[in-house]
Amino acid sequence: MSVDAKKETLGFQTEVRQLLDLMVHSLYSNKEIFLRELISNAADAADKLRFEALSDGELYEGEGDLSVYVDFDEKARTITVRDNGIGMSREDLIEHLGTIAKSGTRQFFESLTGDQSKDAQLIGQFGVGFYSVFIIADKVTVTTRRAGLESSHGACWESAGDGEYTIENVDVPKRGTEVVLHLREGEDEFLDAFRLRNIIHTYSEHITLPINMPAQEVPAAEGEEEPKEPKGDERVNSATALWARSKNDIKDDEYDEFYKHVSHDFEAPLARVHSQVEGKLEYTSLLFIPARAPFDLWDRQKRHGVKLYVRRVFIMDDAEQLMPSYLRFVRGVVDSNDLPLNVSREILQKNKQIDSIRAGSVKKVLGLLKSLANKDAEKYASFWEQFGRVMKEGIVEDQKNQEALAKLLRFASTHNDSDEQSVSLDAYLERMVEGQEQIYFLTADNWTAAKDSPHLEVFREKGIEVLLLTDEIDEWLVSHLTNYQDKALKSITKGDLDLDDLKGEKDGDDDKSEDKEETAGEKEELAKRLQEALGDKVEAVRASKRLTTSPACLVSSDHDMGAHMERILRSAGQVVPKSKPILEFNPTHPLVVRMEAESDEQGFANWGHLLLDQAVLQDGGRLDDTAGFVSRLNETLLTLLESGEPATSE
């Protein structure tokens, strides 16, 4: 006997043990979902066999009729679900049932709240529905053989859900997978044909694979004393493609159950769009927006959203050519009448029909989101909270739909002074002040840094709204979305500001702005002196028109990379040449007034470097010489203490 054939006892991955405990204790109120999950897995196995058999017909092993079989044994107290799909190898069993082979496992358990109902909803986001069998079973046996392997390469997996499982090679004559559930005490309600059939009708009616059960006894005819013994098996579900039916004939709960099947989610979708396109190109699409983001949303290589069918025949899962990366959260099916049945990924990449289907599907999804935003603001806010950052990728990737995407964007803003991203660009335009020709924004590392930025001071004083962008993707977004409705997007941390012609909501008269202009003009000598003290640490020094309460801030040139963008690229490991900032000082601030009065050049230089370092820190940057900063700060404070003057002239 080979080593692989030996019976092994292995331990579950730690995360699986946690998940099993969660399954048993959180989903007790919805036990019947175990059957839905097993049937969905069986249907997926059949789809995968069809796909692989397109290039290797021998995988059918002479049995091309695919189906699922469900049965129970009252005496043994077992339920059996069997399919003749692709099956699994010994290695597949270990990978799929012994571990959660997904990169986001840790995020999953960090998401758990301790609230059973909320935690139960999380489970579906992680594609781990198989483990729901342990809600009703105290032992589960999985016997399987992958199509194409010899019968001696079958494998048997068994576990009581207590932290360990056994696996051994066994002889399996036919391909496919059989799952036997040994029921816990008190779960005998599922040892009933009517109960199982009802569950199948409720959750799996839409599955295109026939689901069979032993035929029920035929009631006695008139004149007969006993009912006729049932013979053979009979189909329980209609096995028709839900998306091929008329929308008027499909109920909401049918749509919801179909979504749960294709997505393996436990929660109903947020929204859906079902469309049939006729003409030169004929296809049907049924696409869903999930209510919650999947755990691997940020894995751009993970594509598991839309299934491709050709004339009701499954062709391909994870068809990335059908949906752009920024819509990778969309789930559903596309069924074409015009593509060849032997279509491959290579053909898809160079197929004009696929390009048309993709363009039409994207248009449908964006139209659905636009309708959601216009008709149900609360539901759209929920969508944006889950998927907003991913949608922003579309501005960079999808130039053709940039205008439609821009209307869907939502941002935090000084208008509501909240970190909630709820402000649209159209709403911003409606609130622009008289004479305003630009959409002002500020990028920062986080919400706190953004709202407390000194760059906002003059805008707050004038009542001019500023968008506060704190997602990393925002830097790329504004570099590609430079205009909206003929209004340029302008960073308030770049270039010089000229707000004098704007009549802000809080402006009483022009005296303050004129005084600020005159003061800035009078401080050219101070700017020159400060420039000499700081040397090559700054590109330039100038009196500021944007500061009202802070002593100084850093500004970038219009065409230079911003400091925030530099930090993002460096944190990603990229080598970025450090640009020199422009230092703007507030001529009327007490610290600046005190600095200007300093006659000792070394003392003046210390004040200047402190001003620069303070501006760097407030901008979210790091100091190159923290020891020098502390030394200068201590020296300046000691000088003030010895002179007996206050720290500021306020």
XYZ file of C-alpha atoms in Angstrom:
650
model
C 0.000 0.000 0.000
C 1.386 3.431 -0.908
C 1.865 6.140 1.678
C -0.980 8.123 0.114
C -3.375 5.237 0.696
C -2.827 5.123 4.433
C -5.498 6.394 6.753
C -4.437 9.657 8.331
C -5.852 11.687 11.175
C -5.271 15.380 10.650
C -6.163 18.490 12.613
C -8.351 21.227 11.228
C -6.823 24.605 10.594
C -7.406 26.795 13.684
C -9.786 29.023 11.753
C -11.897 26.030 10.725
C -12.353 24.977 14.362
C -13.537 28.495 15.172
C -15.852 28.435 12.196
C -17.362 25.090 13.150
C -18.167 26.426 16.601
C -19.720 29.533 15.075
C -21.770 27.467 12.634
C -23.254 25.257 15.341
C -24.040 28.064 17.764
C -25.047 30.898 15.428
C -27.138 29.235 12.728
C -29.335 27.041 14.899
C -32.422 29.032 13.880
C -31.892 28.284 10.172
C -30.724 24.681 10.166
C -32.207 23.752 6.812
C -29.631 25.779 4.883
C -27.238 22.793 5.102
C -29.134 21.137 2.224
C -29.045 24.271 0.094
C -25.271 24.488 0.517
C -24.657 20.832 -0.346
C -26.848 21.043 -3.447
C -25.169 24.272 -4.555
C -21.776 22.622 -4.198
C -23.021 19.642 -6.222
C -24.308 21.949 -8.973
C -20.937 23.721 -9.071
C -19.196 20.356 -9.385
C -21.401 19.499 -12.366
C -20.683 22.872 -13.987
C -16.940 22.357 -13.572
C -17.156 18.925 -15.159
C -19.020 20.322 -18.173
C -16.382 22.999 -18.592
C -13.396 20.645 -18.363
C -15.121 18.096 -20.596
C -15.263 20.642 -23.411
C -11.592 19.905 -24.009
C -11.592 16.317 -22.710
C -14.799 14.385 -23.362
C -13.357 11.283 -21.669
C -14.028 12.911 -18.286
C -17.697 11.969 -18.648
C -16.623 8.305 -18.413
C -19.606 7.317 -20.562
C -22.128 9.011 -18.239
C -23.117 12.418 -19.579
C -26.389 12.918 -17.686
C -25.515 14.992 -14.622
C -27.727 15.150 -11.560
C -27.937 15.363 -7.769
C -29.453 12.611 -5.655
C -30.901 13.158 -2.165
C -32.034 10.361 0.131
C -32.380 9.493 3.833
C -32.350 6.396 6.034
C -34.592 6.503 9.101
C -33.002 3.493 10.780
C -29.403 4.658 10.294
C -30.493 8.268 10.903
C -28.528 9.552 7.895
C -29.079 11.923 5.008
C -27.162 11.377 1.759
C -26.452 13.921 -0.987
C -24.690 12.503 -4.040
C -23.627 14.026 -7.362
C -21.784 12.799 -10.464
C -19.895 16.030 -11.068
C -16.155 16.641 -11.248
C -15.410 15.032 -7.876
C -12.302 15.586 -5.735
C -8.916 14.026 -5.232
C -7.345 13.318 -1.850
C -5.437 16.599 -2.094
C -8.628 18.477 -2.996
C -10.331 17.133 0.127
C -7.529 18.337 2.389
C -7.438 21.730 0.707
C -11.168 22.361 0.581
C -12.443 20.663 3.736
C -9.453 20.719 6.091
C -8.507 24.342 5.663
C -10.071 27.586 4.638
C -7.662 28.168 1.783
C -8.352 31.845 1.505
C -6.206 34.866 2.229
C -8.867 36.735 4.183
C -9.493 34.241 6.964
C -7.991 36.496 9.586
C -10.151 39.424 8.451
C -13.185 37.168 8.783
C -12.564 36.398 12.435
C -11.625 39.995 13.168
C -15.047 40.930 11.769
C -16.951 38.777 14.247
C -19.018 40.848 16.650
C -20.280 38.312 19.170
C -23.826 39.007 17.974
C -25.064 35.663 16.663
C -27.387 37.069 14.005
C -24.748 39.430 12.605
C -22.016 36.810 12.726
C -24.234 34.357 10.875
C -24.574 36.859 8.038
C -20.797 37.122 7.796
C -20.346 33.428 7.108
C -21.694 33.631 3.576
C -19.089 36.210 2.606
C -16.361 33.632 3.042
C -17.600 30.780 0.874
C -17.545 28.282 3.704
C -21.102 26.983 3.502
C -20.097 23.296 3.551
C -19.437 23.499 7.270
C -23.126 24.220 7.869
C -23.616 20.424 7.781
C -22.358 20.297 11.367
C -25.416 22.238 12.509
C -27.441 19.037 12.296
C -24.793 16.308 12.036
C -22.391 14.980 14.650
C -20.436 13.078 11.993
C -19.996 13.697 8.261
C -18.518 11.271 5.730
C -17.449 12.467 2.277
C -16.551 9.839 -0.335
C -15.330 11.103 -3.696
C -13.294 10.502 -6.820
C -12.175 13.063 -9.331
C -13.178 12.517 -12.950
C -10.328 11.086 -14.985
C -8.641 9.265 -12.088
C -8.701 5.501 -11.637
C -11.237 4.039 -9.212
C -8.442 3.200 -6.736
C -7.714 6.907 -6.383
C -10.951 7.646 -4.589
C -10.788 9.193 -1.117
C -12.875 9.187 2.044
C -12.960 12.159 4.431
C -14.677 11.894 7.801
C -15.060 14.215 10.783
C -17.173 14.749 13.855
C -16.473 18.473 13.706
C -14.418 18.292 16.885
C -11.099 19.611 15.626
C -9.884 16.570 13.663
C -10.711 14.633 10.525
C -9.542 11.390 8.960
C -8.768 10.780 5.316
C -7.891 7.636 3.421
C -7.804 6.322 -0.104
C -10.712 4.029 -1.020
C -11.973 2.412 -4.196
C -14.723 4.529 -5.795
C -16.109 3.027 -9.054
C -17.944 6.149 -10.233
C -16.764 9.757 -10.344
C -18.411 12.390 -8.185
C -19.014 13.048 -4.494
C -21.237 11.500 -1.854
C -21.852 13.284 1.458
C -23.440 11.303 4.291
C -24.701 13.195 7.352
C -25.101 11.280 10.615
C -27.726 13.320 12.444
C -27.412 14.682 15.959
C -30.010 13.735 18.537
C -33.113 15.837 18.145
C -32.721 16.449 14.406
C -35.036 13.694 13.191
C -37.330 16.246 11.555
C -35.059 15.992 8.510
C -35.640 12.249 8.169
C -38.807 12.988 6.274
C -39.322 13.013 2.499
C -41.836 15.847 2.582
C -39.507 18.026 4.709
C -36.529 17.475 2.411
C -38.602 18.077 -0.724
C -39.946 21.292 0.746
C -36.411 22.525 1.467
C -35.360 21.727 -2.105
C -38.401 23.552 -3.528
C -37.674 26.555 -1.314
C -33.961 26.946 -1.912
C -32.953 24.954 -5.000
C -35.879 25.018 -7.419
C -33.930 27.287 -9.787
C -30.865 25.058 -10.150
C -30.489 23.809 -13.730
C -29.240 20.421 -12.542
C -31.950 17.782 -11.924
C -32.345 16.973 -8.211
C -33.713 13.471 -7.714
C -35.204 11.657 -4.732
C -36.794 8.225 -4.343
C -40.274 8.282 -5.839
C -43.120 8.677 -3.376
C -45.778 6.009 -2.977
C -48.787 6.383 -5.235
C -52.118 6.786 -3.369
C -54.483 3.840 -3.696
C -56.892 4.132 -6.572
C -60.587 3.674 -6.085
C -61.277 0.028 -5.373
C -57.701 -0.705 -4.311
C -56.902 -1.433 -0.670
C -53.238 -0.377 -0.473
C -51.176 2.318 -2.187
C -48.751 1.252 -4.893
C -45.103 0.835 -3.995
C -42.961 3.647 -5.401
C -40.556 2.680 -8.162
C -37.281 4.341 -9.063
C -36.430 7.986 -8.570
C -38.181 11.189 -9.549
C -37.110 14.741 -10.160
C -37.930 17.121 -7.331
C -37.038 20.484 -8.908
C -38.052 21.949 -12.253
C -34.382 22.257 -13.312
C -35.053 25.248 -15.558
C -32.727 28.224 -15.872
C -34.295 30.989 -13.796
C -32.724 33.734 -15.914
C -34.425 32.327 -19.032
C -37.887 32.832 -17.573
C -39.937 35.993 -17.936
C -39.293 38.568 -15.226
C -43.027 38.797 -14.607
C -43.115 35.112 -13.638
C -40.294 35.269 -11.083
C -40.932 36.175 -7.462
C -38.534 38.201 -5.327
C -37.743 35.263 -3.072
C -36.859 33.163 -6.137
C -34.395 35.825 -7.238
C -32.958 35.959 -3.731
C -32.462 32.202 -3.542
C -30.847 32.119 -6.966
C -28.438 34.843 -5.848
C -27.546 32.847 -2.749
C -26.852 29.872 -4.982
C -24.479 31.650 -7.391
C -22.766 33.676 -4.673
C -22.838 31.232 -1.732
C -23.988 34.188 0.341
C -26.350 33.797 3.280
C -27.904 37.227 2.867
C -30.290 38.542 0.207
C -28.777 40.873 -2.412
C -29.003 44.645 -2.198
C -30.242 45.067 -5.774
C -30.528 43.213 -9.087
C -30.976 43.791 -12.806
C -32.457 41.169 -15.152
C -32.326 41.955 -18.861
C -32.709 40.276 -22.230
C -30.973 41.761 -25.262
C -32.271 40.921 -28.734
C -31.104 41.875 -32.190
C -27.753 41.211 -33.848
C -26.443 39.966 -30.515
C -28.753 37.988 -28.220
C -27.992 37.329 -24.591
C -29.603 37.348 -21.159
C -28.007 38.716 -18.020
C -29.062 38.438 -14.404
C -26.726 40.473 -12.212
C -26.791 41.163 -8.470
C -25.234 43.697 -6.107
C -24.399 42.014 -2.763
C -25.505 43.646 0.469
C -22.022 43.230 1.972
C -18.503 43.239 0.622
C -16.843 39.809 0.368
C -13.746 39.351 2.525
C -11.424 39.162 -0.505
C -12.745 42.301 -2.185
C -9.267 43.833 -2.276
C -7.692 40.851 -3.981
C -7.780 42.171 -7.543
C -6.651 38.797 -8.896
C -9.628 37.029 -7.347
C -12.394 36.946 -9.960
C -15.484 34.996 -8.949
C -18.433 37.123 -9.869
C -20.132 36.297 -13.158
C -20.712 32.882 -14.722
C -20.852 32.516 -18.498
C -23.401 30.222 -20.146
C -23.995 29.525 -23.827
C -27.537 28.420 -24.634
C -28.082 27.339 -20.976
C -24.855 25.301 -20.949
C -22.304 26.361 -18.352
C -19.039 27.399 -20.002
C -16.941 29.321 -17.559
C -16.782 30.544 -13.988
C -14.966 33.714 -12.935
C -15.192 35.062 -16.499
C -13.148 38.206 -15.999
C -13.837 39.337 -19.575
C -17.495 39.870 -18.670
C -16.989 42.472 -15.952
C -14.219 45.030 -15.274
C -12.095 44.765 -12.157
C -13.799 47.646 -10.363
C -17.119 45.754 -10.570
C -15.615 42.497 -9.277
C -18.206 42.388 -6.501
C -21.064 41.870 -9.000
C -22.533 38.363 -8.969
C -24.743 36.622 -11.496
C -24.908 34.958 -14.914
C -24.668 35.906 -18.573
C -26.184 33.498 -21.109
C -25.380 34.062 -24.792
C -27.118 32.569 -27.806
C -24.351 33.549 -30.220
C -21.076 32.291 -28.752
C -19.686 28.855 -29.717
C -20.024 26.118 -27.114
C -16.292 25.428 -27.214
C -15.404 29.021 -26.359
C -12.124 29.339 -24.454
C -10.538 32.083 -22.379
C -8.228 32.885 -25.298
C -11.191 33.308 -27.640
C -12.966 35.465 -25.067
C -10.042 37.879 -24.967
C -10.339 38.601 -28.706
C -14.076 38.388 -29.207
C -16.097 41.420 -30.296
C -19.319 39.808 -29.120
C -17.878 39.450 -25.626
C -16.796 43.093 -25.755
C -20.371 44.067 -26.585
C -21.788 41.869 -23.822
C -19.315 43.354 -21.331
C -20.150 46.934 -22.376
C -23.871 46.220 -22.116
C -23.522 44.510 -18.722
C -21.459 47.384 -17.307
C -24.055 49.853 -18.578
C -26.811 47.850 -16.865
C -24.961 47.744 -13.535
C -24.150 51.466 -13.607
C -27.766 52.202 -14.555
C -28.940 50.094 -11.621
C -26.666 52.007 -9.245
C -27.809 55.349 -10.668
C -31.430 54.365 -10.109
C -30.577 53.260 -6.581
C -28.836 56.571 -5.839
C -31.790 58.607 -7.175
C -34.641 56.589 -5.668
C -33.261 55.108 -2.451
C -30.532 57.252 -0.905
C -30.356 55.119 2.226
C -29.786 51.909 0.294
C -27.203 53.607 -1.928
C -25.380 54.898 1.143
C -25.191 51.299 2.340
C -23.790 50.252 -1.038
C -21.196 53.032 -1.016
C -20.030 52.135 2.470
C -19.334 48.586 1.290
C -18.046 49.162 -2.237
C -17.233 52.862 -2.629
C -13.457 52.491 -2.659
C -13.658 49.818 -5.355
C -15.953 51.965 -7.477
C -13.351 54.733 -7.403
C -10.997 52.405 -9.287
C -13.363 52.737 -12.238
C -12.464 56.410 -12.697
C -8.888 55.294 -13.399
C -9.692 52.146 -15.402
C -12.826 52.948 -17.407
C -12.508 56.165 -19.380
C -15.599 55.385 -21.483
C -17.858 55.365 -18.430
C -16.009 58.017 -16.430
C -18.855 60.545 -16.594
C -21.429 58.001 -15.395
C -19.075 56.831 -12.650
C -18.332 60.391 -11.530
C -22.044 60.910 -10.838
C -21.992 57.882 -8.548
C -19.018 59.049 -6.476
C -19.546 60.102 -2.875
C -17.138 62.041 -0.642
C -16.799 63.428 2.839
C -16.958 67.216 2.875
C -16.673 70.290 5.067
C -20.360 70.857 4.335
C -21.484 68.219 6.824
C -18.197 67.986 8.783
C -18.517 64.205 9.023
C -16.360 61.320 7.866
C -19.412 59.847 6.137
C -18.892 59.803 2.370
C -22.278 61.110 1.322
C -21.628 64.200 -0.836
C -21.988 63.835 -4.609
C -20.252 66.095 -7.111
C -23.654 67.318 -8.308
C -24.578 68.323 -4.748
C -21.247 70.132 -4.446
C -21.903 72.081 -7.664
C -25.294 73.200 -6.368
C -23.624 74.704 -3.276
C -20.762 76.481 -5.048
C -20.502 80.150 -4.066
C -20.867 83.052 -6.459
C -17.924 83.275 -8.828
C -16.517 79.826 -7.945
C -15.121 78.019 -10.984
C -13.281 75.141 -9.326
C -14.153 72.108 -7.214
C -11.834 72.244 -4.215
C -10.531 69.099 -2.523
C -8.002 68.046 0.092
C -6.283 64.649 0.312
C -5.024 63.371 3.660
C -4.050 60.161 5.465
C -7.249 60.049 7.500
C -10.366 61.978 8.418
C -8.888 63.638 11.515
C -5.870 64.916 9.584
C -8.146 66.209 6.840
C -10.628 68.102 8.997
C -7.867 69.691 11.094
C -5.702 70.698 8.138
C -4.578 74.354 8.226
C -5.242 74.544 4.485
C -8.968 74.630 5.233
C -8.864 77.781 7.338
C -9.584 80.385 4.680
C -12.235 78.120 3.116
C -14.002 77.750 6.441
C -13.767 81.513 6.941
C -15.407 82.136 3.568
C -17.877 79.236 3.807
C -16.505 77.533 0.679
C -17.013 73.774 0.622
C -14.016 71.447 0.300
C -14.155 67.716 -0.432
C -12.090 65.696 2.050
C -10.468 62.665 0.400
C -8.918 60.102 2.729
C -8.888 56.828 0.744
C -5.551 55.883 -0.803
C -7.212 55.476 -4.203
C -8.301 59.132 -4.084
C -4.867 60.359 -5.171
C -5.161 58.353 -8.386
C -8.800 59.325 -8.766
C -8.155 63.080 -8.832
C -5.198 62.613 -11.175
C -7.595 61.070 -13.733
C -10.785 62.994 -12.942
C -9.508 66.506 -13.543
C -12.854 68.062 -14.563
C -16.502 67.566 -13.826
C -19.269 69.458 -15.622
C -16.657 71.902 -16.968
C -15.397 72.626 -13.450
C -11.747 71.816 -12.740
C -10.878 69.856 -9.610
C -8.336 71.843 -7.592
C -6.212 70.645 -4.663
C -6.113 73.279 -1.928
C -2.594 72.134 -0.995
C -1.107 72.931 -4.408
C -0.149 76.212 -6.011
C -1.200 79.692 -5.005
C -4.779 80.437 -4.023
C -6.777 83.331 -5.346
C -10.122 83.447 -3.571
C -10.481 87.204 -3.517
C -13.090 87.246 -6.288
C -15.281 84.679 -4.535
C -18.179 85.905 -2.461
C -18.335 83.226 0.215
C -21.353 82.489 2.371
C -19.634 83.949 5.450
C -18.053 87.000 3.822
C -19.339 90.253 5.267
C -17.106 92.602 3.286
C -13.795 92.622 1.477
C -11.818 94.385 4.215
C -10.283 91.186 5.623
C -9.100 89.889 2.265
C -7.674 93.300 1.323
C -5.858 93.527 4.657
C -4.489 90.022 4.141
C -3.274 90.937 0.653
C -1.558 94.076 1.942
C 0.005 92.202 4.872
C 1.321 89.491 2.552
C 2.878 92.129 0.315
C 4.625 93.784 3.248
C 6.252 90.530 4.352
C 8.498 89.932 1.357
C 11.575 90.809 3.427
C 10.576 88.303 6.137
C 10.014 85.630 3.478
C 13.473 86.288 2.020
C 15.101 86.134 5.456
C 13.310 82.867 6.278
C 14.272 81.385 2.911
C 17.952 82.055 3.664
C 17.657 80.463 7.116
C 16.028 77.278 5.778
C 18.276 76.973 2.713
C 17.609 74.034 0.399
C 15.022 72.446 2.707
C 12.294 74.374 0.915
C 11.654 75.392 -2.657
C 10.305 78.778 -1.625
C 8.884 80.750 1.304
C 5.958 83.146 1.030
C 3.284 84.822 3.090
C 0.052 82.857 3.024
C -3.417 83.854 1.861
C -4.945 80.589 3.088
C -4.070 80.626 6.812
C -6.148 82.352 9.482
C -5.258 80.632 12.771
C -2.222 78.389 12.088
C 1.321 79.775 11.882
C 2.452 77.882 8.781
C 1.665 75.155 6.248
C 3.318 73.270 3.407
C 2.245 73.723 -0.197
C 3.272 71.891 -3.368
C 3.726 73.416 -6.793
C 0.832 72.897 -9.200
C 2.677 70.254 -11.207
C 4.600 68.548 -8.387
C 3.569 65.323 -6.686
C 1.797 66.068 -3.414
C 3.299 65.044 -0.079
C 0.422 62.628 0.581
C 1.011 60.865 -2.737
C 4.730 60.617 -1.971
C 3.994 58.900 1.331
C 1.618 56.410 -0.301
C 4.159 55.425 -2.951
C 6.971 55.072 -0.413
C 4.819 52.891 1.831
C 4.278 50.669 -1.228
C 8.037 50.259 -1.542
C 8.548 52.563 -4.501
C 11.542 54.866 -4.748
C 10.245 58.415 -5.026
C 12.552 61.428 -5.291
C 11.713 63.781 -2.461
C 10.401 67.109 -3.678
C 10.981 70.355 -1.816
C 7.850 71.927 -0.343
C 6.839 75.576 -0.368
C 6.518 76.986 3.151
C 3.705 79.476 3.654
C 3.565 81.459 6.880
C 0.754 83.427 8.475
C 2.079 87.020 8.839
C -0.351 87.862 11.647
C 0.218 84.812 13.820
C 1.868 85.578 17.193
C 4.637 83.006 16.649
C 5.520 84.537 13.294
C 5.429 88.022 14.813
C 7.779 86.823 17.566
C 10.080 85.180 15.038
C 10.260 88.377 12.986
C 11.280 90.326 16.085
C 14.229 87.957 16.756
C 17.457 89.898 16.158
C 19.837 86.993 16.759
C 20.213 85.116 13.459
C 20.758 81.751 15.135
C 17.654 82.297 17.216
C 15.752 83.330 14.082
C 16.954 80.186 12.293
C 15.739 78.057 15.194
C 12.316 79.675 14.985
C 12.239 79.117 11.218
C 13.164 75.426 11.458
C 10.584 74.908 14.204
C 7.972 76.509 11.983
C 8.912 74.190 9.108
C 9.030 71.051 11.277
C 5.662 71.885 12.785
C 4.174 72.257 9.312
C 5.661 68.886 8.255
C 4.129 67.135 11.276
C 0.751 68.777 10.802
C 0.803 67.672 7.162
C 1.212 64.044 8.265
C 4.868 63.766 7.314
C 7.910 62.526 9.211
C 10.836 64.628 10.350
C 14.239 63.761 8.913
C 15.974 64.987 12.076
C 13.818 64.434 15.153
C 16.771 64.959 17.510
C 17.470 68.334 15.909
C 13.800 69.279 16.262
C 13.800 68.450 19.992
C 17.106 70.279 20.516
C 15.874 73.446 18.780
C 12.561 73.302 20.638
C 14.302 72.993 24.014
C 16.741 75.768 23.190
C 13.970 78.124 22.117
C 11.865 77.380 25.197
C 14.850 77.958 27.501
C 15.564 81.275 25.809
C 11.960 82.371 26.334
C 12.041 81.291 29.996
C 15.303 83.129 30.666
C 14.046 86.307 29.005
C 10.852 86.170 31.052
C 8.673 86.807 28.005
C 5.617 84.676 27.227
C 5.877 81.868 24.664
C 3.755 83.940 22.273
C 2.830 87.605 22.067
C -0.889 86.851 22.436
